[in-house]
GROMACS .gro file of C-alpha atoms in nm:
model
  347
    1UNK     CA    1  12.819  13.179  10.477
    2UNK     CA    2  13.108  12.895  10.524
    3UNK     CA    3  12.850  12.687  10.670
    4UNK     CA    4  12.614  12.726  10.427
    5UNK     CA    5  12.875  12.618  10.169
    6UNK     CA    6  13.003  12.300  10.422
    7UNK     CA    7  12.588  12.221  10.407
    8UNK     CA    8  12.588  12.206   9.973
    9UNK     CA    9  12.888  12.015   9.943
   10UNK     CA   10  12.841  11.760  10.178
   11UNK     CA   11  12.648  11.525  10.009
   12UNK     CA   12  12.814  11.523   9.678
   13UNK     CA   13  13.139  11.439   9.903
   14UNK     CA   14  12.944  11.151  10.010
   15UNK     CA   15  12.766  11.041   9.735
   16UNK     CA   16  12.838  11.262   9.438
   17UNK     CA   17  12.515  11.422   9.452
   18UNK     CA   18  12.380  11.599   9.111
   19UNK     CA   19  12.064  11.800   9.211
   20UNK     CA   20  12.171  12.076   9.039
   21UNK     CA   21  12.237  11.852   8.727
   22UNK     CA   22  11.955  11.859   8.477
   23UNK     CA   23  11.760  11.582   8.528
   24UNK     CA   24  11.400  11.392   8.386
   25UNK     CA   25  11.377  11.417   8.062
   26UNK     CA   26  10.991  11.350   7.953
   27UNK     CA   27  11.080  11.089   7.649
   28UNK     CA   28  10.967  10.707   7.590
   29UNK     CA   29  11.338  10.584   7.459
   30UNK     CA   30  11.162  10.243   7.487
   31UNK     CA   31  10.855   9.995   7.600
   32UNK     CA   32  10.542  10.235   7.520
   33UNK     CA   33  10.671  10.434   7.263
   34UNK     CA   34  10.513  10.792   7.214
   35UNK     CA   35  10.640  11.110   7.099
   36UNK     CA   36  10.990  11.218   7.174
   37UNK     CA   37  10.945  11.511   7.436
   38UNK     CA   38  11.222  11.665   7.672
   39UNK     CA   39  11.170  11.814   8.035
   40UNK     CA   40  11.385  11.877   8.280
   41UNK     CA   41  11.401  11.771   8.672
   42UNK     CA   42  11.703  11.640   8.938
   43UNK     CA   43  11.883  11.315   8.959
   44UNK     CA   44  12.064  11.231   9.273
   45UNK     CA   45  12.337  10.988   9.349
   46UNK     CA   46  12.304  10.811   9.673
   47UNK     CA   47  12.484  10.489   9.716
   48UNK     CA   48  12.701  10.529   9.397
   49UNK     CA   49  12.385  10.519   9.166
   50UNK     CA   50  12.250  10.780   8.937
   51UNK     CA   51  11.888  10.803   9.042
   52UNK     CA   52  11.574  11.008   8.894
   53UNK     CA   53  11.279  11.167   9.046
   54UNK     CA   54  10.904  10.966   8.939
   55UNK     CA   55  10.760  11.153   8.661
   56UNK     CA   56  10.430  10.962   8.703
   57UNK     CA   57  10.109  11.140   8.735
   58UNK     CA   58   9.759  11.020   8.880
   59UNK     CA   59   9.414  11.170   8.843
   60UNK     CA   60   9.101  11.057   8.972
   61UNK     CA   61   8.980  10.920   9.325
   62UNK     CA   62   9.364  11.018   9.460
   63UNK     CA   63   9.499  11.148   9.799
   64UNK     CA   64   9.527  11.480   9.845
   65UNK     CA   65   9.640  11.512  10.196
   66UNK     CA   66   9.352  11.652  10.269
   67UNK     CA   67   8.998  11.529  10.425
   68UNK     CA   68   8.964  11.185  10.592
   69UNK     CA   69   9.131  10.940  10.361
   70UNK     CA   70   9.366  10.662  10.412
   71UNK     CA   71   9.571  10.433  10.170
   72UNK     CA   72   9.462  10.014  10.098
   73UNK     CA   73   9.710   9.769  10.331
   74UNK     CA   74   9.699   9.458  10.083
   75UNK     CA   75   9.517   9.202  10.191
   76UNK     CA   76   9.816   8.965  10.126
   77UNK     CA   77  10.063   9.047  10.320
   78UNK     CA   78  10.313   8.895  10.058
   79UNK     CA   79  10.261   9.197   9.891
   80UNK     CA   80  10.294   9.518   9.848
   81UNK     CA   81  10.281   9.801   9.583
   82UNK     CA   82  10.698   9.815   9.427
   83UNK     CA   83  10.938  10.016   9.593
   84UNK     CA   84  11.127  10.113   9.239
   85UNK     CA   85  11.130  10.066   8.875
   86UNK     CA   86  11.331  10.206   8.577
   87UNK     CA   87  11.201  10.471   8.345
   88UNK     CA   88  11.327  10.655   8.105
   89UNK     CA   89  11.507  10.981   8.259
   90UNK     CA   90  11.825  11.138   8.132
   91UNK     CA   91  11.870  11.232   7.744
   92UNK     CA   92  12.254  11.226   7.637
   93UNK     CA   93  12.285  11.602   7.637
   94UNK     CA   94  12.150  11.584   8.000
   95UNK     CA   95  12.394  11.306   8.060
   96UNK     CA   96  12.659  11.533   7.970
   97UNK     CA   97  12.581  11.797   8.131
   98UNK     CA   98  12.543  11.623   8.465
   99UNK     CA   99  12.929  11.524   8.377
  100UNK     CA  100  12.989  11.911   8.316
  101UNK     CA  101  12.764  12.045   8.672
  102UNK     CA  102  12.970  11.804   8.863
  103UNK     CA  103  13.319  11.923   8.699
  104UNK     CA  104  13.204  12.310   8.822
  105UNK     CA  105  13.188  12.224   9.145
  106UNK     CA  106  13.555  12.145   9.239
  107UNK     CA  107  13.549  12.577   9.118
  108UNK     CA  108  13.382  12.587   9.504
  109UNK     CA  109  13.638  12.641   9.830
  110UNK     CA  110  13.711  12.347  10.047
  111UNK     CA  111  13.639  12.084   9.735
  112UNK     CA  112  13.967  12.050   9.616
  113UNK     CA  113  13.923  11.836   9.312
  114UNK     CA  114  13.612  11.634   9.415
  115UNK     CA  115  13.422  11.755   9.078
  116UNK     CA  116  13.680  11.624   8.888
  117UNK     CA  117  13.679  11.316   9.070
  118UNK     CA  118  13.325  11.260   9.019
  119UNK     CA  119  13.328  11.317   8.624
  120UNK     CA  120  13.609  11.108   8.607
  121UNK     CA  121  13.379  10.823   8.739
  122UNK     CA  122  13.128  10.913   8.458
  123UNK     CA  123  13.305  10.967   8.226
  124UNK     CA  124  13.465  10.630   8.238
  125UNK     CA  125  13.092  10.503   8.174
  126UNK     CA  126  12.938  10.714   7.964
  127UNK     CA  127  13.221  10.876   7.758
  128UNK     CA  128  13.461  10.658   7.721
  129UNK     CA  129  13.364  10.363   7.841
  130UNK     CA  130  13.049  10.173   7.791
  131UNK     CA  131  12.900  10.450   7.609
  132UNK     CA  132  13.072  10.686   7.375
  133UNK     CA  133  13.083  11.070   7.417
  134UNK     CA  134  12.713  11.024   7.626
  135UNK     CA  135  12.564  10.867   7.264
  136UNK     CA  136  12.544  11.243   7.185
  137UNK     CA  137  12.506  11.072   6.848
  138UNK     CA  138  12.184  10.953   6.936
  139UNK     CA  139  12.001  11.237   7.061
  140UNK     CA  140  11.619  11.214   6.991
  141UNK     CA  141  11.662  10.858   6.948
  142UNK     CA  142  11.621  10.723   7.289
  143UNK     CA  143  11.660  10.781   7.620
  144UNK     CA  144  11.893  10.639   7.959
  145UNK     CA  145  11.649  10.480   8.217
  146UNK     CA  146  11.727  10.554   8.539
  147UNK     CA  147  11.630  10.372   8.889
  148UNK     CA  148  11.330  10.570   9.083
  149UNK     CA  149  11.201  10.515   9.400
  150UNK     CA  150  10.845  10.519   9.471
  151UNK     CA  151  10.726  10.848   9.690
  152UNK     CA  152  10.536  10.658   9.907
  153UNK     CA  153  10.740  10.362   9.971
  154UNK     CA  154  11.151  10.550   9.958
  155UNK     CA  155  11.221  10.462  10.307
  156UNK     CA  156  11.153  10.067  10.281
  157UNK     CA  157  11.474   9.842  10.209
  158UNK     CA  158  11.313   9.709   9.835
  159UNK     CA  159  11.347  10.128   9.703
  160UNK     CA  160  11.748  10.007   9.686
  161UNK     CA  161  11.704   9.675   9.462
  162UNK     CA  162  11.654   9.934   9.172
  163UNK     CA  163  12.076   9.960   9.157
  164UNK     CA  164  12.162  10.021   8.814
  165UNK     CA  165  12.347  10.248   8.646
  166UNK     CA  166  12.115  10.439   8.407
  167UNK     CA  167  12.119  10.248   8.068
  168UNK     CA  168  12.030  10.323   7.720
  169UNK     CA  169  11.699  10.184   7.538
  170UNK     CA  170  11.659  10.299   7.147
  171UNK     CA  171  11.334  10.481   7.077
  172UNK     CA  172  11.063  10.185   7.036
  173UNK     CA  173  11.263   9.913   7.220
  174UNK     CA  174  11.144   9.760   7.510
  175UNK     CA  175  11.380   9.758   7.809
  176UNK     CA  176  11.524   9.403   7.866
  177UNK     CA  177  11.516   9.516   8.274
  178UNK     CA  178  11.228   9.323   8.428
  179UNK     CA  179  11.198   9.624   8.691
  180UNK     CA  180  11.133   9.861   8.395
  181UNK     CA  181  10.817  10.073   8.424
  182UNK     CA  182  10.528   9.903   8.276
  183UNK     CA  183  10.102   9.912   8.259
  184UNK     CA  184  10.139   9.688   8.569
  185UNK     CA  185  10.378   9.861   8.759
  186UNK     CA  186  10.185  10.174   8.675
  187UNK     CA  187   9.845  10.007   8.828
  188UNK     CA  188  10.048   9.897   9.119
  189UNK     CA  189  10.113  10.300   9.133
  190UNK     CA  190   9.799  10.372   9.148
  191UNK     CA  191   9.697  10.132   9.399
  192UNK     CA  192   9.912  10.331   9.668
  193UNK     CA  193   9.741  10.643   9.539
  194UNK     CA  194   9.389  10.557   9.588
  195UNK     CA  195   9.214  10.794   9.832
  196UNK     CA  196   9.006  10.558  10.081
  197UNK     CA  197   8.730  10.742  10.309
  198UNK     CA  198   8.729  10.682  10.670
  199UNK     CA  199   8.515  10.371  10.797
  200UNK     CA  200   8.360  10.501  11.072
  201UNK     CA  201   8.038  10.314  11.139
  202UNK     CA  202   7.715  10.482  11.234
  203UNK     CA  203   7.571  10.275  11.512
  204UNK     CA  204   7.228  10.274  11.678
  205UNK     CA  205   7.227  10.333  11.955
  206UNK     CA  206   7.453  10.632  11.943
  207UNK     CA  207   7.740  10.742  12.131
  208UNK     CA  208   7.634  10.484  12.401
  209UNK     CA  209   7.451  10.143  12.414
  210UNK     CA  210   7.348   9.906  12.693
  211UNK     CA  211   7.459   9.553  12.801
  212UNK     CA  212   7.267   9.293  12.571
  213UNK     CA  213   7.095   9.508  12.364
  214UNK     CA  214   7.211   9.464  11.971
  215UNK     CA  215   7.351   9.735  11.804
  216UNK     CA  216   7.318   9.830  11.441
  217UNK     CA  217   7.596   9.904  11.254
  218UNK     CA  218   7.597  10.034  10.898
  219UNK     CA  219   7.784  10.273  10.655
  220UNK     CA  220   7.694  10.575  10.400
  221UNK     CA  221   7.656  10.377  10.050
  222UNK     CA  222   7.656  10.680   9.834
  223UNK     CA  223   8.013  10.735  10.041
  224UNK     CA  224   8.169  10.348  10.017
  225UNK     CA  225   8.126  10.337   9.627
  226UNK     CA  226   8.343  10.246   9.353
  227UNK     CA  227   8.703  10.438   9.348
  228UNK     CA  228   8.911  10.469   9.025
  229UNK     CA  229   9.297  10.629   9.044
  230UNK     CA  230   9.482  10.642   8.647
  231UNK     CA  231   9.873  10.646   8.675
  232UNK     CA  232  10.042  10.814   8.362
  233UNK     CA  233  10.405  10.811   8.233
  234UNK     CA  234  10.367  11.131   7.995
  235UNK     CA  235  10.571  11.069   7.684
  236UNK     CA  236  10.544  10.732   7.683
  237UNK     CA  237  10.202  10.642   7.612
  238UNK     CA  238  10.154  10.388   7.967
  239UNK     CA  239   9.868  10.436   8.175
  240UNK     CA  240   9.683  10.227   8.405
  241UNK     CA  241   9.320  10.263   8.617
  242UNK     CA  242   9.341  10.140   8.934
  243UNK     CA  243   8.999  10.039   9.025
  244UNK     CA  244   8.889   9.977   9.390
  245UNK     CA  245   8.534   9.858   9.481
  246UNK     CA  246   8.387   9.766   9.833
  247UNK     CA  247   8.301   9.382   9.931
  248UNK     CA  248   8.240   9.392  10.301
  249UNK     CA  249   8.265   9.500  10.621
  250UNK     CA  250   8.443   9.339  10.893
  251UNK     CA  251   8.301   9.459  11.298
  252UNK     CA  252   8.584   9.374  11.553
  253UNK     CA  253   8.388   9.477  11.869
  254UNK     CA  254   8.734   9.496  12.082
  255UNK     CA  255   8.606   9.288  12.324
  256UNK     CA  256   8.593   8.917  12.358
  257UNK     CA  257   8.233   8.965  12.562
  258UNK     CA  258   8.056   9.053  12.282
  259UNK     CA  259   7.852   8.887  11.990
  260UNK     CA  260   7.832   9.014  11.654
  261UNK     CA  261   7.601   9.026  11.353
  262UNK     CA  262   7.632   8.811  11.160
  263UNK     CA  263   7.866   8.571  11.288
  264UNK     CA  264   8.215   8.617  11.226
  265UNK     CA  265   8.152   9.014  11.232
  266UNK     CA  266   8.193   9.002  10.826
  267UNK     CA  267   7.895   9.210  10.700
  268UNK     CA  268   7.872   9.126  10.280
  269UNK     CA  269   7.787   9.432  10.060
  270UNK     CA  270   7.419   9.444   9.901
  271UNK     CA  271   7.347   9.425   9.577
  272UNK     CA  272   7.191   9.770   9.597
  273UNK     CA  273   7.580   9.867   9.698
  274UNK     CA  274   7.426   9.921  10.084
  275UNK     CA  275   7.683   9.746  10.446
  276UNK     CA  276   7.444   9.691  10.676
  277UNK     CA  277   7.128   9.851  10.747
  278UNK     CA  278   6.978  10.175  10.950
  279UNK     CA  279   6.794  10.138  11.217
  280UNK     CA  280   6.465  10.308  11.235
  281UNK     CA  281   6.171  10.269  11.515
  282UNK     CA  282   6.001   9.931  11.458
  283UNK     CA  283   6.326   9.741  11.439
  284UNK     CA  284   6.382   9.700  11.789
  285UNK     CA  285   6.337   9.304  11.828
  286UNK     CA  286   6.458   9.261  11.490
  287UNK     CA  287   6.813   9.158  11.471
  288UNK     CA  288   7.018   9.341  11.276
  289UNK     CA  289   7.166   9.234  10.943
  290UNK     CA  290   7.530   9.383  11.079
  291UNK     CA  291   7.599   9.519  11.422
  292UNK     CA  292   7.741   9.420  11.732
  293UNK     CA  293   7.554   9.323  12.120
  294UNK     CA  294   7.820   9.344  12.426
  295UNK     CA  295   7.762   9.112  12.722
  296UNK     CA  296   7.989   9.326  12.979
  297UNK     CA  297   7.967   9.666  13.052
  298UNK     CA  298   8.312   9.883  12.952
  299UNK     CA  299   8.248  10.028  13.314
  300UNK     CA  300   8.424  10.355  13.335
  301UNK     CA  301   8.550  10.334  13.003
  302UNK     CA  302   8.512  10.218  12.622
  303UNK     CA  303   8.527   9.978  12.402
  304UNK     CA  304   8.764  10.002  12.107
  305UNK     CA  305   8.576   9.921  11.820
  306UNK     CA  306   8.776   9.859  11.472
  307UNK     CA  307   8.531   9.905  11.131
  308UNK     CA  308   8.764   9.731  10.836
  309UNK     CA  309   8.628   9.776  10.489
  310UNK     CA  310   8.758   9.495  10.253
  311UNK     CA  311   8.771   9.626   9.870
  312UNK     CA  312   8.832   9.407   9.543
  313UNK     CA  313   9.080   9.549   9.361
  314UNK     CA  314   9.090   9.557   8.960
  315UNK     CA  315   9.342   9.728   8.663
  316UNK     CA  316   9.289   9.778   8.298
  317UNK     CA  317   9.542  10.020   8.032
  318UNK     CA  318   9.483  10.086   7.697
  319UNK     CA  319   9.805   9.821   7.620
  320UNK     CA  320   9.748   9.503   7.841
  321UNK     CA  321   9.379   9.544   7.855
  322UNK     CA  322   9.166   9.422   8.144
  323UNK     CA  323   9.092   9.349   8.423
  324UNK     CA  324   9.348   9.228   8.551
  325UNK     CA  325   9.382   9.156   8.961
  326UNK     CA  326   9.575   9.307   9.252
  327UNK     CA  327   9.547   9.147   9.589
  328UNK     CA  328   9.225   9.294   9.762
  329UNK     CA  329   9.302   9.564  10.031
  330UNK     CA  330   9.186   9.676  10.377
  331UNK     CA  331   9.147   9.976  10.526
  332UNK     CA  332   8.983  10.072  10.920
  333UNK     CA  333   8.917  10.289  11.165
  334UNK     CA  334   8.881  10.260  11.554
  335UNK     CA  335   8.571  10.406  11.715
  336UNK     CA  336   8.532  10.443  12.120
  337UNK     CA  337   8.186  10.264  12.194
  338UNK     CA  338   8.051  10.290  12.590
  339UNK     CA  339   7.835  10.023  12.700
  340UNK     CA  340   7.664  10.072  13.040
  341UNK     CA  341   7.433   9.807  13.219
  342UNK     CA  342   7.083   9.835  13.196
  343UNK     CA  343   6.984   9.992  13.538
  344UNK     CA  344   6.679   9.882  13.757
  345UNK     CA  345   6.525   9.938  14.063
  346UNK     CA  346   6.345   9.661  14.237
  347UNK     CA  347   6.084   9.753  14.475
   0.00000   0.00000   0.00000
């Protein structure tokens, strides 16, 4: 039991932690408007800064976890989806009560007085400071933003630029914070959430193919279509769609001793939405549209072929309209390819 206590109090000791505050509060209280509607969730303190949990939803083509599916790296490497934003989180009656929740715990053994310390240092902000009694006055009429960190992305060094306090924004009033949550920041979301399928190539031959002889290379099109992922801020009326659709298909053979089809290995998409082409008997002295023809054998073992699908990326919400552009993303796969030499006997 005492070290399950030592375990729950350790990280408000160290950074005034208020999971068992009440938390995300479902409301606009600024840019987006939309009905007033309360929730409830955790903030957390970590580096002196009240923080919220996302409250950001996504439908459509999005990961799951499950199956074969990867996430877009941007093409631009400049770039990448943000880190953190501001939305709107804490009412003032959650505000207070996170002031209250911290206050209980210096009840606990072994905390001597730290819940008093830590609602004296909110209280100077938001009761008597900045703020007055948590704008209690103002309830319904707005919300306090608070910095979140994007899921995907908490562990990279740009999740701490987001370093404000949370702040107030009246009902209606767009945030003067240029990191506040917006359509665009909301598409950018999305872009992280898109579900990708795998880009294994089907090649011809199969599983193993001979020294010289071109290899056709080509992918499911009814698989590498057109993806859409829509992020939503509930309560606020923001959404965005996300839209990713396939341009082409890049063949790295993994081998300097090798040729590829076409030049370059970059295999464009066809207007009927097709990479590359199946091969079927009859084709054998053609040369194929997209594939790949090794000049050395991988002797005992393989070849490590990479498969990179390149996909245009696109955003549209019901507030900024559309499209608009995100950098185009990448996503691959390695394959093992054998390639034997073409064995003869002389007589």
């Amino acid at each position: 039991m005492k070290q399950r206590v030592i375990r729950y109090v350790a990280v408000p000791m160290l950074g005034l932690s208020l999971a068992a505050a009440s938390g995300i509060a479902h409301a606009s209280g600024g840019k987006g408007g939309g009905k007033h509607v309360e929730g409830s969730g955790k903030g957390d303190v970590k580096d002196g800064v009240i923080r919220a949990e996302t409250r950001i939803t996504t439908s459509g083509d999005v990961r799951s976890g499950k199956g074969k599916t990867g996430t877009l790296t941007a093409g631009d490497s400049n770039w990448t989806p943000p880190a953190c934003w501001y939305e709107p989180s804490f009412s003032p009656k959650e505000i207070e009560a996170t002031v209250k929740a911290l206050r209980s715990l210096s009840g606990l053994p072994f905390l001597g007085g730290i819940g008093d310390f830590a609602g004296d240092v909110l209280d100077k902000r938001y009761k008597d400071g900045e703020y007055k009694n948590y704008n209690l006055d103002k309830q319904g009429k707005g919300m306090f933003w608070a910095a979140v960190k994007n899921p995907h992305r908490k562990d990279d060094p740009e999740a701490n630029a987001c370093n404000k306090q949370p702040f107030w924004v009246d009902e209606g009033a767009p945030p003067k914070e240029p990191l506040a949550v917006s359509p665009r920041v909301l598409a950018e979301y999305a872009y992280d959430e898109l579900a990708i399928p795998g880009t294994e190539v089907n090649l011809a031959p199969e599983g193993e193919t001979k020294v010289n002889l071109p290899t056709w290379s080509w992918l499911d099109k009814s698989k590498f279509k057109k993806l859409s992922a829509t992020a939503t801020l509930p309560g606020t009326g923001l959404s965005a769609t996300t839209t990713a659709e396939p341009q082409s298909l890049k063949i790295d053979p993994g081998t300097k001793d090798a040729e590829t089809y076409p030049a370059g290995g970059v295999c464009e998409i066809g207007k009927d939405g097709s990479i590359g082409e199946p091969w079927a008997k009859g084709k054998s002295k053609k040369t194929p549209p997209c594939g790949v023809k090794y000049l050395r054998s991988s002797g005992d073992g393989s070849y490590n072929l990479k498969a990179t699908i390149t996909w245009k990326i696109t955003w549209t919400s019901t507030t900024d309209g559309g499209p608009h552009s995100l950098p185009t993303g990448e996503y691959g796969a390695d394959q093992n390819v054998v390639v034997k030499e073409i064995q003869s006997i002389n007589r």
